[in-house]
Structure formats: C-alpha cells, structure tokens
C-alpha cells in the first residue's frame, strides 16, 4: 500500500525527458519494413546493372509498393509506395529488360522508371486513364537508342491510348488513340510491329479478341482483325496472356468450363486448340501460363492446370518458321498445390516446379529432371498442423555441364509469408501478410496470466493467508529448480557480459513479452511477441475466403483468450492466444467491463445509442448533427483507463478536481459545404453535450484524428485560413475551475448522469504543429500514475511522434510568465507553435509507412507502456513517459557492481586489523 505514493513521488521527481534509454533505440523497438504480398507477374530476379554479378529480387506488391530485396538476407534495398493510400489494394505492372539498369512500374495512371540499384526516380509520366499494360520495347528500329529501351504504355479511361515513351527521358514519341469502345487489354510487340489486344464485347455478353497492329516507328495502324469466331467462348476471366518481351508473344484463352485451350501467336490469324485433360474427373479450377520474358530465348511456354487437390503442367513449343504450336511434354499430376517458375540461361529455358515437399527443374526442351531438392518450410506445419502450400514462385539457376548446380527460389506461401529457399533450404522469410492487418490486439500468454492471478490472490488476502499462498507457490516452483540451475552458468555469463536477451515469454515479470494478435484481410491470425522483434509465435488460417473477398473482423482479447467478432452473419470465435488453437467453449471469464455497454449505430439523420446489456432496450439517445453535417468519427474513452489521482495538485498544494466520467466520447462532424468541423464531448449514457467547438475554414482533404483519455481530449485538423497550418487542440475537463471546489458535485456522494447532468468546465489550448496527423493514441500504464504521452502518426514524414502531455497542458499560462506555484507544477509559458523535438520520434531514422492504427498497452511495471502500430508497416516499441524509474538500464553493469561489493568487502576485511591496531595504539600512546 505504501508503494503507490512512493512511485508517484518518483514520477514527480524524474523529469519527463528521454522516452527510452539511448542504447535501447533499435533494440527494444522493432520495425518490419514490408512490401505487401508480391504478385506473380510483377516479381523477378534481375541484375541491377550490366556489370553487377549479383541480382536483386524485385516486386510490385498487391498494395502498390515497388521495391528491391537483397536475396541473400531478405533486407529491403529500396522501396516506394506508388499508391496514394497504401492500405488500398491496387493492380500494377513492373517490367525490366535484360541488361538494363532501370525497372519500369505502372500503377494507377502513373508510369515511372526507377534506377534498379538504388531506386532513384529516373523519370515518370501520367496517362489520361488507368494504366492497363506496360511493356518494354525490345525491338531495335530507327527510333531505338543505345541506352534505355523505349516503353509501351496502354491506358483505358475516356480516351484509351497506346503510347511509345522514350526510355531515357520519359517523353512521348507517339500516341495511338484506341477507338470503338473496346476494352484495352494488352500491348505486345514482335520484332517489327506493335500489337494492341482489345476485348470486344458481343451482344451475347462474350468477348471477341480484336488485334490492332501498329508501325513501331510512327504509331500508324497497319492492320486490324478479330480472331476466329470460336473466340466467342472467351470471357474476360479465362484469357491468359504472355506479354511483349517473350520471344513470341501469344494470347491464350479457354471456355468457362476449362475443356479446351486455344492459343494464338500474336500477329497471325489462326488459333491452335488443345484439349484439356480431365484427371480423375476433378474439374480444373485454374489455368495459368508461364513463359520467359526474354526476346532472345527459345519460344517455349508452360501451361499450369490446378484442380482442388492436384496440379500438373504441359510444355509447348512454338515453331517460329511455321508459326505452329506443338505440345512437347507434360509434367505429371501431383497431389496438392504447386507453383512453377521460369528461368533463362544462355537462351535456354528452364521450368522449376515447387510442390509441398520438393523442388525439381527440367529444361523446356525435354522432360529429364536436371535437379531435385527437398523443399523445407513447406508441407505440414508442426505447430498448427496446417498444410503450407506454395502460391507462386520465381527462381534463379546456375547451370554447369547441363545440370543445375545451385538454385534460389523466392516462394509466396499460403501463410502469406515470402520465403527464399537456397537449394531447398530456407534462407529468410518475410511475413508480408502483416502488411494487411485489419484488426489487432494485445493479449497475455497463459503462463503470465497464471502468475498474474496468483499475485492478485496474494495482494487481496490477509498477511497470513498471503504468506501461506506464496510459500505454496514457491514450493510448486521448486520443480523448475534443476532446469534453472542447469541454465545458471549461461545466464551468469550473459548477465556479466551484458548480452542478456531478456528471457522469453515464460519468465516475463515486466510484462514486455505480451502477445500481439493480428487478423489479416486475407483471413489469417498471426501472433507476434511484443518483446522480441522478428518472432512470429504462430500463424494460422482462421477463415477461408472466396477469391477477391477480404476479411474485416474485430479482434479483442480477454487475458489469454482471443475473441474474433466477424460482424454480421459471421460467427464469434475464440482462440488460445498462446498457441492459436481454436477454443470450442466460449471464453470462460467474463469481460472486465467497467460500465454499461453502449452500441452506436449510424442512422439516416445521425447517431443512435442503444444499451447492449439491457434486453429490448429502446434507443438511449439520438444525436442529430446540424444540417449538412456529416458524422466523421466517434472516439470513446478507453474501457481500461486507470486514473491514479482524481485531482491535479497545484503548486500551492490545493487541488483542481478532474471531471472523471467513464462514459464520455469525442464526436467529430464535418460539413463539406461550409468547410467546418465540429467537435463534441458527449456523455454516452445520457447523450448530453458536455462541451463543443466549431472550427471554420477547415481543409477537409487532410485527416482529422481524435483521442479521449482520462479527463482530457485532443484532436488535430488542418486549417486553410490564414495562416494555413496544422492544428492540435487539447482540452481538459474539470469539475470546477476553482481549486479545492468540487462544484455541484460537492454534496452528492454518488449520482446518476441520467438524472442530474453536472456540466464540466473545459480548458482548451490550440497549438500549431509542423505536419498533419492521421492517427492519435495515448500511452497507458498499469495504474495511471506515470504521466502520459500523446502519440501521433505523421503520414507526410512516415513518423510516430511521442509528445509529453506537459507540453500540451491547456493550463500553460498565456501571455505571461508562470508564477512560482505554476513553475512548481511544471507549467511553462504558452507558445502557439510546437516544434517536434527529434527525440520525440519513436521511429528514429526509419520510415514507417501506411500506419492507420496505433495500439498501446500497459506493461506490468508502472513506468512502461507498450506501443504497436500497424496498417502497412509494423512498428512496436516501449515508452517510459516518466523515465524508466523502476527498471535498470541495459548499461547497468552487474560485474562492476559485484566487483565493487567484493572489493569493498575485501578492503574491509583487510583494513579492519589495521584500524583496530591503530585504535589500540592510540589508546596506549601517552603524550
Ligand atoms: C485508405 O484506405 C483505407 C481502406 O479503403 C481507408 O480505411 C483509409 O481511411 C484510407 N486512408 C486515407 C488516408 O485515405
Ligand atoms: C519447325 O518446323 C520445321 C518443319 O517441320 C522443322 O524443319 C524445324 O526443325 C522446326 N523448328 C523447330 C525449332 O522445331
Ligand atoms: C492455452 O494453451 C496453453 C498451452 O498449451 C495452456 O497452458 C492454456 O491453459 C491454454 N489456455 C486456454 C484458455 O485454453
Ligand atoms: C448511492 O447509490 C445507491 C444505489 O443507487 C443508493 O442506494 C444510495 O442511497 C446512494 N447514496 C447516496 C448518498 O445518494
């Protein structure tokens, strides 16, 4: 009981300066710089320049992030987010030509060339409509220059067009406007001509394939034809194609039932048909084509067939002199899923097959196997018993004496991981599924949960009972003694050398190793250890989604149980947070709710609140914004928001009472017509408006973010008024502004907000901040004694800033210096501008992109709050807003301390006889 005032005193004594120990930067914090799921067509190995020996792995992910990864360690060499909003999925194109040092991306309506080695922008250009295809023109005509090859861009929209872009400068050489209302589909080139593939929708709803050929030098139409009438079978979904850079571009399609495959060599008018074999009567579910993206390789391609439980492939050869396609050989049917990749070495083409248990390589010319390796990291996962299958892959081979001497394969897995296998053994694994988190929560592990409960029992029983309980617990723990003794020498050494790795989840007395459970849009649950970066605890499939569907569940936790709310129609599921096992029984413990459960629904004219814990409750209250106002957001005060002190102690020992109501929320509305934003503090039980403000000339294109905690709130917005700027407004609610006065609540021991509604007094302050903020959060500690920091994500600089509350305090004196009492309280003179101190940036020098949620959770020790940010990148750290007063820093040297103690003891023992002799001498000396 004495501990709390002591800790409180410690908090006041310690200055709120550095958030972390300097040596903890990059140590207690972790950052996963992610790309997002790589896509099959936009992922490849490529040499960044002609004279470099090693290649990099390039990808444009499904989230529109283009980047290069070092295949040796999986680290990002460079990356750029192409999409405006990195949290939205986008399709894109990424191309590279052999021996060229740029890669060209197309995304949205922008085409950009990046230097392959370091990702600098070489040039970019915008098209009038969405980019539908980008190809590099390999042919050498009189326009072609010696340097970078030209680029073909096909765009759709109101005026669909093909453009030839100068590969050196990004300027347009010519443009061909596509007329006739057909859908632009693909652009390809032979050695002399450019072909535009268009889909022509017939009356019956099917597509015909229309081909327009253009002169490569001036872009004039030279021919136009529609492929034979059979092509009516094509629907947009069953068209498969192979782009321009291949030796002989083809277009292939099937009927909806996948019975016949038709292939046309682009530039010829005939098509070849092949029957699709039926293997044990299972319907083929997916067909894809693999071909080398090299003009000077053999014109061979592979068709990959998949059924629900097996896959196989056929290899075809194109005879360019006869313009004929022949089937060369088949790769046999294998159970389970598989992926194929294509590699080229000296014009020879190789196909690599990745299955759940092995990797095999064949030449495109014959079916003989040139290399076979056991694939690790795929197949049945021992932890979750889930079968991990390859989704797609790219490979790089080294050929010696007609055999594959080494192979590197980057495989996308069904777990959402991107893994590199060298000769079948995993080298690195990037958890790209984490770029797609739709909901996340902190949870405790079972071991910690047990310890917590035991400690709780001891804290709440009388001294004797607690002592007996503790003795029992220690006796129980004796069984771990032998194991502990065995590991003692190691721990001793680590402690001495300062290399201690802080232990794992089981012995986590500080509560740093909490479980971070994340639900991804792809239907998976992934758990991380908040204390050990780079550690994925478990990763499991939680739901099976239909193609193209995404999952937006809500994940919450009750101690060591995760609860997944799947929304309308979806079931509520419970999982064991420690190992991810599905729990059949509903969560055993009741949620520790502290107040009535209120649900909010948006109605046509506003917001309606209903109580969830009272059956058939009618509407509790209804909020109708003024005309044309739109509800922007509603942020309630967090459920577990402990407050240590009900008042603010002033410099002269008087108290200002905080307005502490658990049922408050901050509601923001915007009005597009008048460019205003209004903010209301609501009582969520009565619907009463406790405080409101309206801001005019608000730039509504910029984000508005808000937060409510304790008795204060904060929000940010951008004003277009003069001076234009980003504002942070902080408000604090008090029962009364007169010290030692509780206002109208003085006499009431308890009251109901439904009957009386005492109005709080609000103090607000407005600060100008250097950047717009898209997300606010606040640190949380176990008992709320530690002061708070406001966390802000700044999308323009990709940073997370941790602002001490003392800087934001609305009670800072305005236009005068603080009095002695105010100084004693730590208040400084109000200044309208807050510059972000470089030490406030939790991310340090790293750029954390695409954050849309910041979670905080208290550690077990009072000083520390855990922070976890997600959206695209993952960032986590620990923050000690009042300094880490209850933990020793990493630089605390146990060896030095022990040496000092031993030294002092030795000195004491050594010096004692001397001192004694001196004492005796002194007494016997006569002067
Ligand atoms: C980005 O897109 C996501 C999903 O559509 C949306 O929830 C989010 O608010 C958007 N962010 C911005 C800054 O527009
Ligand atoms: C293409 O066909 C011709 C005639 O049948 C044949 O002589 C030639 O070898 C074939 N070319 C290839 C690459 O198979
Ligand atoms: C979760 O799993 C752990 C380890 O297997 C076990 O000790 C714990 O009791 C489980 N928790 C629940 C709630 O089932
Ligand atoms: C406090 O609330 C309880 C329960 O509603 C009521 O019985 C009691 O009389 C109240 N006390 C005072 C002092 O109003």
CSV table of N, CA and C in Angstrom, one decimal, residues 526-590:
chain,number,residue,atom,x,y,z
A,526,UNK,N,-2.3,-14.0,-36.9
A,526,UNK,CA,-0.8,-14.1,-36.7
A,526,UNK,C,-0.5,-13.5,-35.4
A,527,UNK,N,0.3,-14.2,-34.6
A,527,UNK,CA,0.7,-13.7,-33.3
A,527,UNK,C,2.2,-13.4,-33.2
A,528,UNK,N,2.5,-12.2,-32.7
A,528,UNK,CA,3.9,-11.7,-32.5
A,528,UNK,C,4.2,-11.6,-31.0
A,529,UNK,N,5.4,-11.6,-30.7
A,529,UNK,CA,5.9,-11.4,-29.3
A,529,UNK,C,6.2,-9.9,-29.2
A,530,UNK,N,5.5,-9.1,-28.4
A,530,UNK,CA,5.8,-7.7,-28.3
A,530,UNK,C,7.1,-7.4,-27.8
A,531,UNK,N,7.8,-8.4,-27.1
A,531,UNK,CA,9.1,-8.1,-26.5
A,531,UNK,C,10.2,-8.6,-27.4
A,532,UNK,N,10.0,-9.5,-28.3
A,532,UNK,CA,11.1,-10.0,-29.1
A,532,UNK,C,10.8,-9.7,-30.6
A,533,UNK,N,11.5,-8.7,-31.1
A,533,UNK,CA,11.2,-8.5,-32.6
A,533,UNK,C,11.6,-9.7,-33.4
A,534,UNK,N,11.1,-9.7,-34.6
A,534,UNK,CA,11.4,-10.8,-35.5
A,534,UNK,C,10.9,-12.2,-35.0
A,535,UNK,N,9.9,-12.2,-34.1
A,535,UNK,CA,9.5,-13.5,-33.7
A,535,UNK,C,8.0,-13.6,-34.0
A,536,UNK,N,7.7,-14.5,-34.9
A,536,UNK,CA,6.2,-14.8,-35.2
A,536,UNK,C,5.9,-16.0,-34.3
A,537,UNK,N,5.0,-15.9,-33.4
A,537,UNK,CA,4.8,-17.0,-32.5
A,537,UNK,C,3.9,-18.1,-33.1
A,538,UNK,N,2.9,-17.7,-33.8
A,538,UNK,CA,2.1,-18.6,-34.6
A,538,UNK,C,1.4,-17.9,-35.7
A,539,UNK,N,1.0,-18.6,-36.7
A,539,UNK,CA,0.3,-18.0,-37.9
A,539,UNK,C,-0.7,-19.1,-38.4
A,540,UNK,N,-2.0,-18.8,-38.3
A,540,UNK,CA,-2.9,-19.8,-38.7
A,540,UNK,C,-4.0,-19.3,-39.6
A,541,UNK,N,-4.6,-20.1,-40.3
A,541,UNK,CA,-5.8,-19.8,-41.2
A,541,UNK,C,-7.0,-19.7,-40.2
A,542,UNK,N,-7.7,-18.6,-40.3
A,542,UNK,CA,-8.9,-18.5,-39.4
A,542,UNK,C,-10.2,-18.6,-40.1
A,543,UNK,N,-10.1,-18.3,-41.4
A,543,UNK,CA,-11.3,-18.4,-42.2
A,543,UNK,C,-10.9,-18.7,-43.7
A,544,UNK,N,-11.7,-19.3,-44.5
A,544,UNK,CA,-11.4,-19.5,-45.9
A,544,UNK,C,-12.3,-18.5,-46.7
A,545,UNK,N,-11.6,-17.7,-47.5
A,545,UNK,CA,-12.3,-16.6,-48.1
A,545,UNK,C,-12.5,-16.9,-49.6
A,546,UNK,N,-13.6,-16.4,-50.2
A,546,UNK,CA,-13.7,-16.6,-51.6
A,546,UNK,C,-12.8,-15.7,-52.3
A,547,UNK,N,-12.4,-16.0,-53.5
A,547,UNK,CA,-11.4,-15.2,-54.3
A,547,UNK,C,-11.9,-13.8,-54.3
A,548,UNK,N,-11.0,-12.9,-54.1
A,548,UNK,CA,-11.3,-11.4,-54.3
A,548,UNK,C,-12.0,-10.8,-53.0
A,549,UNK,N,-12.4,-11.7,-52.1
A,549,UNK,CA,-13.0,-11.2,-50.9
A,549,UNK,C,-12.0,-10.8,-49.8
A,550,UNK,N,-12.2,-9.8,-49.0
A,550,UNK,CA,-11.3,-9.5,-47.9
A,550,UNK,C,-12.1,-9.6,-46.6
A,551,UNK,N,-11.4,-9.8,-45.6
A,551,UNK,CA,-11.9,-10.1,-44.3
A,551,UNK,C,-11.7,-8.9,-43.3
A,552,UNK,N,-12.8,-8.4,-42.7
A,552,UNK,CA,-12.6,-7.2,-41.8
A,552,UNK,C,-13.2,-7.6,-40.4
A,553,UNK,N,-12.6,-8.5,-39.7
A,553,UNK,CA,-13.1,-8.9,-38.4
A,553,UNK,C,-12.6,-7.9,-37.3
A,554,UNK,N,-13.2,-8.0,-36.1
A,554,UNK,CA,-12.7,-7.2,-35.0
A,554,UNK,C,-12.1,-8.3,-34.0
A,555,UNK,N,-10.9,-8.0,-33.6
A,555,UNK,CA,-10.2,-8.9,-32.7
A,555,UNK,C,-10.1,-8.2,-31.3
A,556,UNK,N,-10.6,-8.9,-30.2
A,556,UNK,CA,-10.4,-8.4,-28.9
A,556,UNK,C,-9.8,-9.5,-28.1
A,557,UNK,N,-9.4,-9.2,-26.8
A,557,UNK,CA,-8.8,-10.2,-26.0
A,557,UNK,C,-9.3,-10.1,-24.6
A,558,UNK,N,-9.4,-11.3,-23.9
A,558,UNK,CA,-9.7,-11.3,-22.5
A,558,UNK,C,-8.6,-12.2,-21.9
A,559,UNK,N,-7.6,-11.5,-21.4
A,559,UNK,CA,-6.4,-12.2,-20.8
A,559,UNK,C,-5.8,-13.0,-21.9
A,560,UNK,N,-5.8,-14.4,-21.8
A,560,UNK,CA,-5.1,-15.2,-22.7
A,560,UNK,C,-6.0,-15.8,-23.8
A,561,UNK,N,-7.2,-15.3,-23.9
A,561,UNK,CA,-8.2,-15.8,-24.9
A,561,UNK,C,-8.4,-14.7,-25.9
A,562,UNK,N,-8.3,-15.0,-27.2
A,562,UNK,CA,-8.6,-14.0,-28.3
A,562,UNK,C,-10.1,-14.2,-28.7
A,563,UNK,N,-10.8,-13.2,-28.9
A,563,UNK,CA,-12.2,-13.3,-29.4
A,563,UNK,C,-12.3,-12.6,-30.7
A,564,UNK,N,-12.8,-13.3,-31.7
A,564,UNK,CA,-12.8,-12.8,-33.0
A,564,UNK,C,-14.3,-12.5,-33.4
A,565,UNK,N,-14.6,-11.2,-33.6
A,565,UNK,CA,-16.0,-10.9,-34.0
A,565,UNK,C,-16.0,-10.7,-35.5
A,566,UNK,N,-16.8,-11.6,-36.2
A,566,UNK,CA,-16.7,-11.5,-37.6
A,566,UNK,C,-17.8,-10.6,-38.2
A,567,UNK,N,-18.5,-9.9,-37.4
A,567,UNK,CA,-19.5,-9.0,-37.9
A,567,UNK,C,-20.8,-9.7,-38.3
A,568,UNK,N,-21.6,-9.0,-39.1
A,568,UNK,CA,-22.9,-9.6,-39.5
A,568,UNK,C,-22.8,-11.0,-40.1
A,569,UNK,N,-23.6,-11.9,-39.7
A,569,UNK,CA,-23.6,-13.2,-40.3
A,569,UNK,C,-22.4,-14.1,-39.8
A,570,UNK,N,-21.3,-13.5,-39.5
A,570,UNK,CA,-20.1,-14.3,-39.1
A,570,UNK,C,-20.2,-14.7,-37.7
A,571,UNK,N,-19.6,-15.9,-37.4
A,571,UNK,CA,-19.6,-16.4,-36.1
A,571,UNK,C,-18.6,-15.7,-35.2
A,572,UNK,N,-18.9,-15.8,-33.9
A,572,UNK,CA,-17.8,-15.3,-33.0
A,572,UNK,C,-17.0,-16.5,-32.6
A,573,UNK,N,-15.6,-16.3,-32.8
A,573,UNK,CA,-14.8,-17.5,-32.5
A,573,UNK,C,-13.8,-17.1,-31.3
A,574,UNK,N,-13.3,-18.1,-30.6
A,574,UNK,CA,-12.4,-17.9,-29.5
A,574,UNK,C,-11.1,-18.7,-29.8
A,575,UNK,N,-9.9,-18.1,-29.6
A,575,UNK,CA,-8.7,-18.8,-29.8
A,575,UNK,C,-7.8,-18.7,-28.6
A,576,UNK,N,-7.0,-19.7,-28.3
A,576,UNK,CA,-6.0,-19.6,-27.3
A,576,UNK,C,-4.8,-18.7,-27.8
A,577,UNK,N,-4.6,-17.6,-27.1
A,577,UNK,CA,-3.6,-16.6,-27.5
A,577,UNK,C,-2.2,-17.2,-27.5
A,578,UNK,N,-1.9,-18.2,-26.6
A,578,UNK,CA,-0.6,-18.7,-26.5
A,578,UNK,C,-0.2,-19.6,-27.7
A,579,UNK,N,-1.1,-20.4,-28.2
A,579,UNK,CA,-0.7,-21.3,-29.3
A,579,UNK,C,-1.7,-21.2,-30.5
A,580,UNK,N,-2.7,-20.4,-30.5
A,580,UNK,CA,-3.5,-20.2,-31.6
A,580,UNK,C,-4.6,-21.3,-31.8
A,581,UNK,N,-4.7,-22.2,-30.9
A,581,UNK,CA,-5.7,-23.2,-31.0
A,581,UNK,C,-7.1,-22.7,-30.9
A,582,UNK,N,-8.0,-23.2,-31.7
A,582,UNK,CA,-9.4,-22.8,-31.6
A,582,UNK,C,-10.0,-23.3,-30.4
A,583,UNK,N,-10.7,-22.5,-29.6
A,583,UNK,CA,-11.3,-23.0,-28.4
A,583,UNK,C,-12.8,-23.3,-28.7
A,584,UNK,N,-13.2,-24.5,-28.3
A,584,UNK,CA,-14.6,-24.8,-28.6
A,584,UNK,C,-15.6,-24.1,-27.7
A,585,UNK,N,-15.2,-24.1,-26.4
A,585,UNK,CA,-16.1,-23.4,-25.5
A,585,UNK,C,-15.9,-21.9,-25.6
A,586,UNK,N,-17.0,-21.2,-25.3
A,586,UNK,CA,-16.9,-19.7,-25.3
A,586,UNK,C,-15.9,-19.3,-24.2
A,587,UNK,N,-15.4,-18.1,-24.3
A,587,UNK,CA,-14.5,-17.6,-23.4
A,587,UNK,C,-14.9,-17.8,-21.9
A,588,UNK,N,-14.1,-18.4,-21.1
A,588,UNK,CA,-14.5,-18.8,-19.7
A,588,UNK,C,-14.8,-17.6,-18.8
A,589,UNK,N,-14.0,-16.6,-18.9
A,589,UNK,CA,-14.1,-15.4,-18.0
A,589,UNK,C,-15.0,-14.4,-18.6
A,590,UNK,N,-15.7,-13.7,-17.7
A,590,UNK,CA,-16.5,-12.5,-18.2
A,590,UNK,C,-15.6,-11.4,-18.5
